[in-house]
């Protein structure tokens, strides 16, 4: 007879402890260790048999040179932006975790994809949060083909596995992993142990049967995926659907991908017919006014495997209180403070008594350092109340000593700007193309002081 086992697990990294403690020694997080109750097998080896073959079918030891390097076949979702984030399409036996805030469109996007895929491959959509009638009403409202898609309303992993073994679907969608539960785990659905064990069981099934598994996950207040950190280590691909409630655009970003590039970005527009892919994201993020305004400049960021043009805006105004404010939306606030110090030291511009607000238009989040030079150019433009030319594009990393450092794929960024009608580019000297680009004047710079002088001459 099985007996109950109590353990203390960190909700951030999944580390186990024999007793409760305030700080997790593995990830250094505070107040993340919570009590979980599970079941320990009465026979030795029972638990090991349950998880054997987690990485796929069991095989004998072999030389690395003998491993087959045949290309994994891909299954297209019917959406180029979705395929781009997945690395080119779906791979058999892969486990994909999709996260996002409530209302972002996770269920809508997956429903659209599997409804079209069901016409060519067998698909099973398992809903644990919504009734079958709610899903059917959404599919009818979106005008989706529903004849071939099989539906199941279930929260028990054991019952789900019985149906999956009987139906043998090639694509399995579980919405969501937080409501699934296993009978031999005593904790409530959504707890660390339930999410971990349920995800492990489903992932093992996908690996051994070649089923494409989609898991829908909730996110916390700070935007990270809810549940134990080990959940992201189990799956092959982790994608995040982002978008503010006041914007109709949604961005699908790859966080982890064993079959493609990470940080790949797909853009969708939320319409009455569901999520529609935006094949040219630069066009929607460059919807600028006819007249040039101070503090506005266009930069080229690199998202995954493609360049994308976005507009960055800055507002510099006299501080009204005792402490000047530094607010960054879509950019790292700590990097903004650092760049302001570099601007003062090597650019001779004193803004310590000014409020500085910066924003990336369209809700895009820029994490790479190629936005440094464009950010400082927008701040200088707003501070001097002088608009920059609308045909100017800027990118480059700014170092602490005031040097302008090159960024990856610099020439591809310039070509992308030229395709959108830009005629001037302020870039690091190392990124300047060797051959002239027709219709594009490239201004190479090596120091921040040189860049500020070039902006004065424009």
CSV table of N, CA and C in Angstrom, one decimal, residues 339-456:
chain,number,residue,atom,x,y,z
A,339,UNK,N,22.9,55.0,-19.7
A,339,UNK,CA,23.2,55.8,-20.9
A,339,UNK,C,23.1,57.2,-20.7
A,340,UNK,N,22.3,57.7,-19.8
A,340,UNK,CA,22.2,59.1,-19.4
A,340,UNK,C,23.5,59.5,-18.8
A,341,UNK,N,24.1,58.7,-18.0
A,341,UNK,CA,25.4,59.0,-17.4
A,341,UNK,C,26.5,59.1,-18.5
A,342,UNK,N,26.5,58.2,-19.5
A,342,UNK,CA,27.4,58.2,-20.6
A,342,UNK,C,27.2,59.5,-21.4
A,343,UNK,N,26.0,59.9,-21.6
A,343,UNK,CA,25.7,61.1,-22.3
A,343,UNK,C,26.2,62.3,-21.6
A,344,UNK,N,26.2,62.3,-20.3
A,344,UNK,CA,26.7,63.5,-19.5
A,344,UNK,C,28.2,63.5,-19.6
A,345,UNK,N,28.8,62.3,-19.4
A,345,UNK,CA,30.3,62.3,-19.3
A,345,UNK,C,31.0,62.5,-20.7
A,346,UNK,N,30.5,61.8,-21.7
A,346,UNK,CA,31.1,61.9,-23.0
A,346,UNK,C,30.4,62.7,-24.0
A,347,UNK,N,29.2,63.1,-23.7
A,347,UNK,CA,28.5,64.0,-24.7
A,347,UNK,C,28.3,65.4,-24.2
A,348,UNK,N,28.7,65.7,-22.9
A,348,UNK,CA,28.6,67.0,-22.4
A,348,UNK,C,27.2,67.5,-22.2
A,349,UNK,N,26.2,66.6,-22.1
A,349,UNK,CA,24.8,67.1,-21.9
A,349,UNK,C,24.3,66.7,-20.5
A,350,UNK,N,23.9,67.8,-19.8
A,350,UNK,CA,23.5,67.7,-18.4
A,350,UNK,C,22.0,67.5,-18.3
A,351,UNK,N,21.5,66.4,-17.9
A,351,UNK,CA,20.0,66.2,-17.8
A,351,UNK,C,19.7,65.7,-16.4
A,352,UNK,N,20.5,65.9,-15.4
A,352,UNK,CA,20.2,65.5,-14.1
A,352,UNK,C,19.0,66.2,-13.4
A,353,UNK,N,18.7,67.4,-14.0
A,353,UNK,CA,17.5,68.1,-13.4
A,353,UNK,C,16.3,68.0,-14.3
A,354,UNK,N,16.3,67.0,-15.2
A,354,UNK,CA,15.2,66.8,-16.2
A,354,UNK,C,14.6,65.5,-16.0
A,355,UNK,N,13.2,65.4,-16.2
A,355,UNK,CA,12.5,64.2,-16.2
A,355,UNK,C,12.7,63.6,-17.6
A,356,UNK,N,13.0,62.3,-17.7
A,356,UNK,CA,13.2,61.6,-19.0
A,356,UNK,C,12.3,60.4,-19.1
A,357,UNK,N,11.5,60.5,-20.2
A,357,UNK,CA,10.5,59.4,-20.5
A,357,UNK,C,10.8,58.9,-21.8
A,358,UNK,N,10.9,57.6,-22.0
A,358,UNK,CA,11.2,56.9,-23.3
A,358,UNK,C,10.1,55.8,-23.5
A,359,UNK,N,9.8,55.6,-24.7
A,359,UNK,CA,8.7,54.6,-25.1
A,359,UNK,C,9.0,54.1,-26.4
A,360,UNK,N,8.8,52.7,-26.6
A,360,UNK,CA,8.9,52.1,-27.9
A,360,UNK,C,7.5,51.9,-28.4
A,361,UNK,N,7.2,52.5,-29.5
A,361,UNK,CA,5.9,52.6,-30.1
A,361,UNK,C,5.4,51.2,-30.5
A,362,UNK,N,4.1,50.9,-30.2
A,362,UNK,CA,3.5,49.7,-30.6
A,362,UNK,C,3.6,48.6,-29.6
A,363,UNK,N,4.1,48.9,-28.4
A,363,UNK,CA,4.2,47.9,-27.3
A,363,UNK,C,5.3,46.9,-27.5
A,364,UNK,N,6.2,47.1,-28.4
A,364,UNK,CA,7.4,46.2,-28.6
A,364,UNK,C,8.3,46.3,-27.4
A,365,UNK,N,8.9,45.2,-27.0
A,365,UNK,CA,9.9,45.2,-25.9
A,365,UNK,C,11.2,44.9,-26.6
A,366,UNK,N,12.1,45.8,-26.4
A,366,UNK,CA,13.5,45.7,-27.0
A,366,UNK,C,14.5,45.4,-25.9
A,367,UNK,N,15.2,44.2,-26.1
A,367,UNK,CA,16.1,43.8,-25.0
A,367,UNK,C,17.5,43.9,-25.5
A,368,UNK,N,17.8,44.0,-26.8
A,368,UNK,CA,19.2,44.1,-27.3
A,368,UNK,C,19.8,45.5,-27.2
A,369,UNK,N,21.1,45.5,-27.2
A,369,UNK,CA,21.8,46.8,-27.0
A,369,UNK,C,21.9,47.7,-28.2
A,370,UNK,N,21.4,47.2,-29.3
A,370,UNK,CA,21.5,48.0,-30.6
A,370,UNK,C,20.7,49.2,-30.5
A,371,UNK,N,19.8,49.3,-29.5
A,371,UNK,CA,18.9,50.5,-29.4
A,371,UNK,C,19.6,51.7,-28.7
A,372,UNK,N,20.8,51.5,-28.2
A,372,UNK,CA,21.5,52.5,-27.4
A,372,UNK,C,21.6,53.8,-28.1
A,373,UNK,N,22.2,53.8,-29.3
A,373,UNK,CA,22.4,55.0,-30.0
A,373,UNK,C,21.1,55.7,-30.4
A,374,UNK,N,20.1,55.0,-30.8
A,374,UNK,CA,18.9,55.6,-31.2
A,374,UNK,C,18.2,56.2,-30.0
A,375,UNK,N,18.3,55.5,-28.8
A,375,UNK,CA,17.7,56.1,-27.6
A,375,UNK,C,18.3,57.4,-27.2
A,376,UNK,N,19.7,57.5,-27.3
A,376,UNK,CA,20.3,58.8,-26.9
A,376,UNK,C,20.0,59.8,-28.0
A,377,UNK,N,19.9,59.5,-29.3
A,377,UNK,CA,19.5,60.4,-30.3
A,377,UNK,C,18.1,61.0,-30.0
A,378,UNK,N,17.2,60.2,-29.6
A,378,UNK,CA,15.8,60.7,-29.3
A,378,UNK,C,15.9,61.6,-28.1
A,379,UNK,N,16.7,61.3,-27.1
A,379,UNK,CA,16.8,62.1,-25.9
A,379,UNK,C,17.4,63.5,-26.3
A,380,UNK,N,18.4,63.5,-27.0
A,380,UNK,CA,19.1,64.7,-27.5
A,380,UNK,C,18.1,65.6,-28.3
A,381,UNK,N,17.3,64.9,-29.2
A,381,UNK,CA,16.4,65.6,-30.0
A,381,UNK,C,15.3,66.3,-29.2
A,382,UNK,N,14.8,65.6,-28.2
A,382,UNK,CA,13.8,66.2,-27.3
A,382,UNK,C,14.3,67.3,-26.4
A,383,UNK,N,15.6,67.1,-25.9
A,383,UNK,CA,16.2,68.1,-25.0
A,383,UNK,C,16.4,69.4,-25.8
A,384,UNK,N,16.9,69.3,-27.0
A,384,UNK,CA,17.2,70.5,-27.8
A,384,UNK,C,15.9,71.0,-28.6
A,385,UNK,N,14.8,70.2,-28.5
A,385,UNK,CA,13.6,70.6,-29.2
A,385,UNK,C,13.8,70.8,-30.7
A,386,UNK,N,14.5,69.8,-31.2
A,386,UNK,CA,14.9,69.8,-32.6
A,386,UNK,C,14.6,68.5,-33.2
A,387,UNK,N,13.7,68.4,-34.2
A,387,UNK,CA,13.3,67.2,-34.8
A,387,UNK,C,14.4,66.6,-35.7
A,388,UNK,N,14.5,65.3,-35.7
A,388,UNK,CA,15.4,64.6,-36.6
A,388,UNK,C,14.7,64.3,-37.9
A,389,UNK,N,15.4,64.2,-39.0
A,389,UNK,CA,14.8,63.9,-40.3
A,389,UNK,C,14.1,62.5,-40.3
A,390,UNK,N,12.9,62.5,-41.0
A,390,UNK,CA,12.1,61.3,-41.0
A,390,UNK,C,12.7,60.2,-41.9
A,391,UNK,N,13.7,60.5,-42.7
A,391,UNK,CA,14.3,59.5,-43.5
A,391,UNK,C,15.6,58.9,-42.9
A,392,UNK,N,15.7,59.2,-41.6
A,392,UNK,CA,16.9,58.7,-40.9
A,392,UNK,C,16.6,57.5,-40.0
A,393,UNK,N,17.5,56.5,-40.0
A,393,UNK,CA,17.4,55.4,-39.2
A,393,UNK,C,18.7,55.2,-38.4
A,394,UNK,N,18.7,54.8,-37.2
A,394,UNK,CA,19.8,54.8,-36.3
A,394,UNK,C,19.9,53.4,-35.5
A,395,UNK,N,21.1,52.9,-35.4
A,395,UNK,CA,21.3,51.7,-34.5
A,395,UNK,C,22.8,51.7,-34.1
A,396,UNK,N,23.0,51.0,-33.0
A,396,UNK,CA,24.4,50.9,-32.5
A,396,UNK,C,24.5,50.8,-31.0
A,397,UNK,N,25.4,50.1,-30.5
A,397,UNK,CA,25.6,49.9,-29.0
A,397,UNK,C,26.6,51.0,-28.5
A,398,UNK,N,26.3,51.6,-27.4
A,398,UNK,CA,27.1,52.6,-26.8
A,398,UNK,C,27.8,52.1,-25.5
A,399,UNK,N,29.1,52.1,-25.5
A,399,UNK,CA,29.9,51.6,-24.4
A,399,UNK,C,30.1,52.7,-23.3
A,400,UNK,N,30.6,52.3,-22.1
A,400,UNK,CA,30.7,53.2,-21.0
A,400,UNK,C,31.8,54.2,-21.3
A,401,UNK,N,32.7,54.0,-22.1
A,401,UNK,CA,33.8,55.0,-22.4
A,401,UNK,C,33.4,55.8,-23.6
A,402,UNK,N,32.1,55.8,-24.1
A,402,UNK,CA,31.6,56.6,-25.1
A,402,UNK,C,31.9,56.1,-26.5
A,403,UNK,N,32.4,54.9,-26.7
A,403,UNK,CA,32.6,54.3,-28.0
A,403,UNK,C,31.3,53.7,-28.6
A,404,UNK,N,31.2,53.7,-29.9
A,404,UNK,CA,30.0,53.1,-30.6
A,404,UNK,C,30.5,51.8,-31.0
A,405,UNK,N,29.9,50.7,-30.5
A,405,UNK,CA,30.2,49.4,-30.8
A,405,UNK,C,29.3,48.8,-31.9
A,406,UNK,N,29.9,47.9,-32.7
A,406,UNK,CA,29.1,47.3,-33.8
A,406,UNK,C,28.1,46.3,-33.2
A,407,UNK,N,27.0,46.0,-33.9
A,407,UNK,CA,26.0,45.0,-33.5
A,407,UNK,C,25.9,43.9,-34.6
A,408,UNK,N,25.4,42.8,-34.2
A,408,UNK,CA,25.2,41.7,-35.2
A,408,UNK,C,24.3,42.0,-36.3
A,409,UNK,N,24.6,41.5,-37.5
A,409,UNK,CA,23.8,41.6,-38.7
A,409,UNK,C,23.6,43.1,-39.0
A,410,UNK,N,24.6,43.9,-39.0
A,410,UNK,CA,24.5,45.3,-39.2
A,410,UNK,C,24.1,45.7,-40.7
A,411,UNK,N,24.7,45.0,-41.6
A,411,UNK,CA,24.4,45.3,-43.0
A,411,UNK,C,22.9,44.9,-43.4
A,412,UNK,N,22.5,43.8,-42.8
A,412,UNK,CA,21.1,43.3,-43.1
A,412,UNK,C,20.1,44.4,-42.5
A,413,UNK,N,20.4,45.0,-41.4
A,413,UNK,CA,19.6,46.1,-40.9
A,413,UNK,C,19.5,47.3,-41.8
A,414,UNK,N,20.6,47.6,-42.4
A,414,UNK,CA,20.7,48.8,-43.3
A,414,UNK,C,19.8,48.5,-44.6
A,415,UNK,N,20.0,47.2,-45.1
A,415,UNK,CA,19.2,46.9,-46.3
A,415,UNK,C,17.7,46.9,-46.0
A,416,UNK,N,17.3,46.4,-44.8
A,416,UNK,CA,15.9,46.5,-44.4
A,416,UNK,C,15.4,47.9,-44.3
A,417,UNK,N,16.2,48.8,-43.8
A,417,UNK,CA,15.8,50.2,-43.7
A,417,UNK,C,15.6,50.8,-45.1
A,418,UNK,N,16.6,50.4,-46.0
A,418,UNK,CA,16.5,50.9,-47.4
A,418,UNK,C,15.2,50.4,-48.1
A,419,UNK,N,14.8,49.2,-47.8
A,419,UNK,CA,13.6,48.7,-48.5
A,419,UNK,C,12.3,49.5,-48.0
A,420,UNK,N,12.4,50.1,-46.9
A,420,UNK,CA,11.2,50.9,-46.4
A,420,UNK,C,11.3,52.4,-46.7
A,421,UNK,N,12.3,52.7,-47.5
A,421,UNK,CA,12.3,54.1,-48.0
A,421,UNK,C,13.2,55.0,-47.2
A,422,UNK,N,14.0,54.5,-46.3
A,422,UNK,CA,14.9,55.4,-45.5
A,422,UNK,C,16.2,55.7,-46.4
A,423,UNK,N,16.7,56.9,-46.3
A,423,UNK,CA,17.8,57.3,-47.2
A,423,UNK,C,19.0,57.6,-46.4
A,424,UNK,N,19.0,57.7,-45.1
A,424,UNK,CA,20.1,58.0,-44.3
A,424,UNK,C,20.2,57.1,-43.1
A,425,UNK,N,21.4,56.6,-42.7
A,425,UNK,CA,21.6,55.7,-41.6
A,425,UNK,C,22.8,56.1,-40.8
A,426,UNK,N,22.6,56.3,-39.5
A,426,UNK,CA,23.7,56.6,-38.6
A,426,UNK,C,24.0,55.3,-37.8
A,427,UNK,N,25.2,54.7,-38.2
A,427,UNK,CA,25.5,53.3,-37.7
A,427,UNK,C,26.9,53.3,-37.2
A,428,UNK,N,27.3,52.3,-36.5
A,428,UNK,CA,28.7,52.1,-36.1
A,428,UNK,C,29.6,51.9,-37.3
A,429,UNK,N,30.8,52.3,-37.3
A,429,UNK,CA,31.7,52.3,-38.4
A,429,UNK,C,31.9,50.8,-38.9
A,430,UNK,N,32.0,49.9,-37.9
A,430,UNK,CA,32.3,48.5,-38.3
A,430,UNK,C,31.1,47.9,-39.0
A,431,UNK,N,29.9,48.4,-38.9
A,431,UNK,CA,28.7,47.9,-39.5
A,431,UNK,C,28.5,48.6,-40.9
A,432,UNK,N,29.3,49.5,-41.3
A,432,UNK,CA,29.1,50.2,-42.6
A,432,UNK,C,29.4,49.2,-43.7
A,433,UNK,N,28.5,49.2,-44.7
A,433,UNK,CA,28.7,48.3,-45.8
A,433,UNK,C,30.0,48.7,-46.7
A,434,UNK,N,30.6,47.7,-47.3
A,434,UNK,CA,31.8,48.0,-48.1
A,434,UNK,C,31.4,48.7,-49.4
A,435,UNK,N,30.3,48.3,-49.9
A,435,UNK,CA,29.8,48.8,-51.2
A,435,UNK,C,28.6,49.8,-50.9
A,436,UNK,N,28.5,50.8,-51.7
A,436,UNK,CA,27.4,51.8,-51.5
A,436,UNK,C,26.1,51.1,-51.8
A,437,UNK,N,25.1,51.5,-51.0
A,437,UNK,CA,23.7,51.0,-51.2
A,437,UNK,C,23.0,52.1,-52.0
A,438,UNK,N,22.3,51.7,-53.1
A,438,UNK,CA,21.7,52.7,-53.9
A,438,UNK,C,20.6,53.4,-53.1
A,439,UNK,N,20.6,54.7,-53.1
A,439,UNK,CA,19.6,55.5,-52.4
A,439,UNK,C,19.8,55.6,-50.9
A,440,UNK,N,20.9,55.1,-50.4
A,440,UNK,CA,21.1,55.1,-48.9
A,440,UNK,C,22.5,55.8,-48.6
A,441,UNK,N,22.5,56.8,-47.8
A,441,UNK,CA,23.7,57.4,-47.3
A,441,UNK,C,24.0,57.0,-45.9
A,442,UNK,N,25.1,56.2,-45.8
A,442,UNK,CA,25.5,55.7,-44.5
A,442,UNK,C,26.5,56.6,-43.8
A,443,UNK,N,26.2,57.0,-42.6
A,443,UNK,CA,27.1,57.8,-41.8
A,443,UNK,C,27.7,57.0,-40.7
A,444,UNK,N,29.0,56.6,-40.9
A,444,UNK,CA,29.6,55.8,-39.9
A,444,UNK,C,30.2,56.6,-38.7
A,445,UNK,N,30.1,56.1,-37.5
A,445,UNK,CA,30.6,56.8,-36.3
A,445,UNK,C,31.3,55.8,-35.4
A,446,UNK,N,32.3,56.3,-34.7
A,446,UNK,CA,33.1,55.5,-33.8
A,446,UNK,C,32.9,55.9,-32.3
A,447,UNK,N,32.6,57.2,-32.1
A,447,UNK,CA,32.4,57.8,-30.7
A,447,UNK,C,31.1,58.5,-30.6
A,448,UNK,N,30.6,58.6,-29.4
A,448,UNK,CA,29.4,59.3,-29.1
A,448,UNK,C,29.5,60.7,-29.5
A,449,UNK,N,30.6,61.4,-29.3
A,449,UNK,CA,30.8,62.8,-29.7
A,449,UNK,C,30.7,63.0,-31.2
A,450,UNK,N,31.2,62.0,-31.9
A,450,UNK,CA,31.0,62.0,-33.4
A,450,UNK,C,29.6,61.9,-33.8
A,451,UNK,N,28.8,61.0,-33.1
A,451,UNK,CA,27.4,60.8,-33.4
A,451,UNK,C,26.6,62.1,-33.1
A,452,UNK,N,26.9,62.8,-32.0
A,452,UNK,CA,26.2,64.0,-31.7
A,452,UNK,C,26.5,65.1,-32.7
A,453,UNK,N,27.8,65.2,-33.2
A,453,UNK,CA,28.1,66.1,-34.2
A,453,UNK,C,27.4,65.9,-35.5
A,454,UNK,N,27.3,64.6,-35.8
A,454,UNK,CA,26.6,64.2,-37.1
A,454,UNK,C,25.1,64.6,-37.0
A,455,UNK,N,24.5,64.4,-35.8
A,455,UNK,CA,23.1,64.8,-35.7
A,455,UNK,C,22.9,66.3,-35.8
A,456,UNK,N,23.9,67.1,-35.4
A,456,UNK,CA,23.8,68.6,-35.5
A,456,UNK,C,23.9,69.0,-37.0
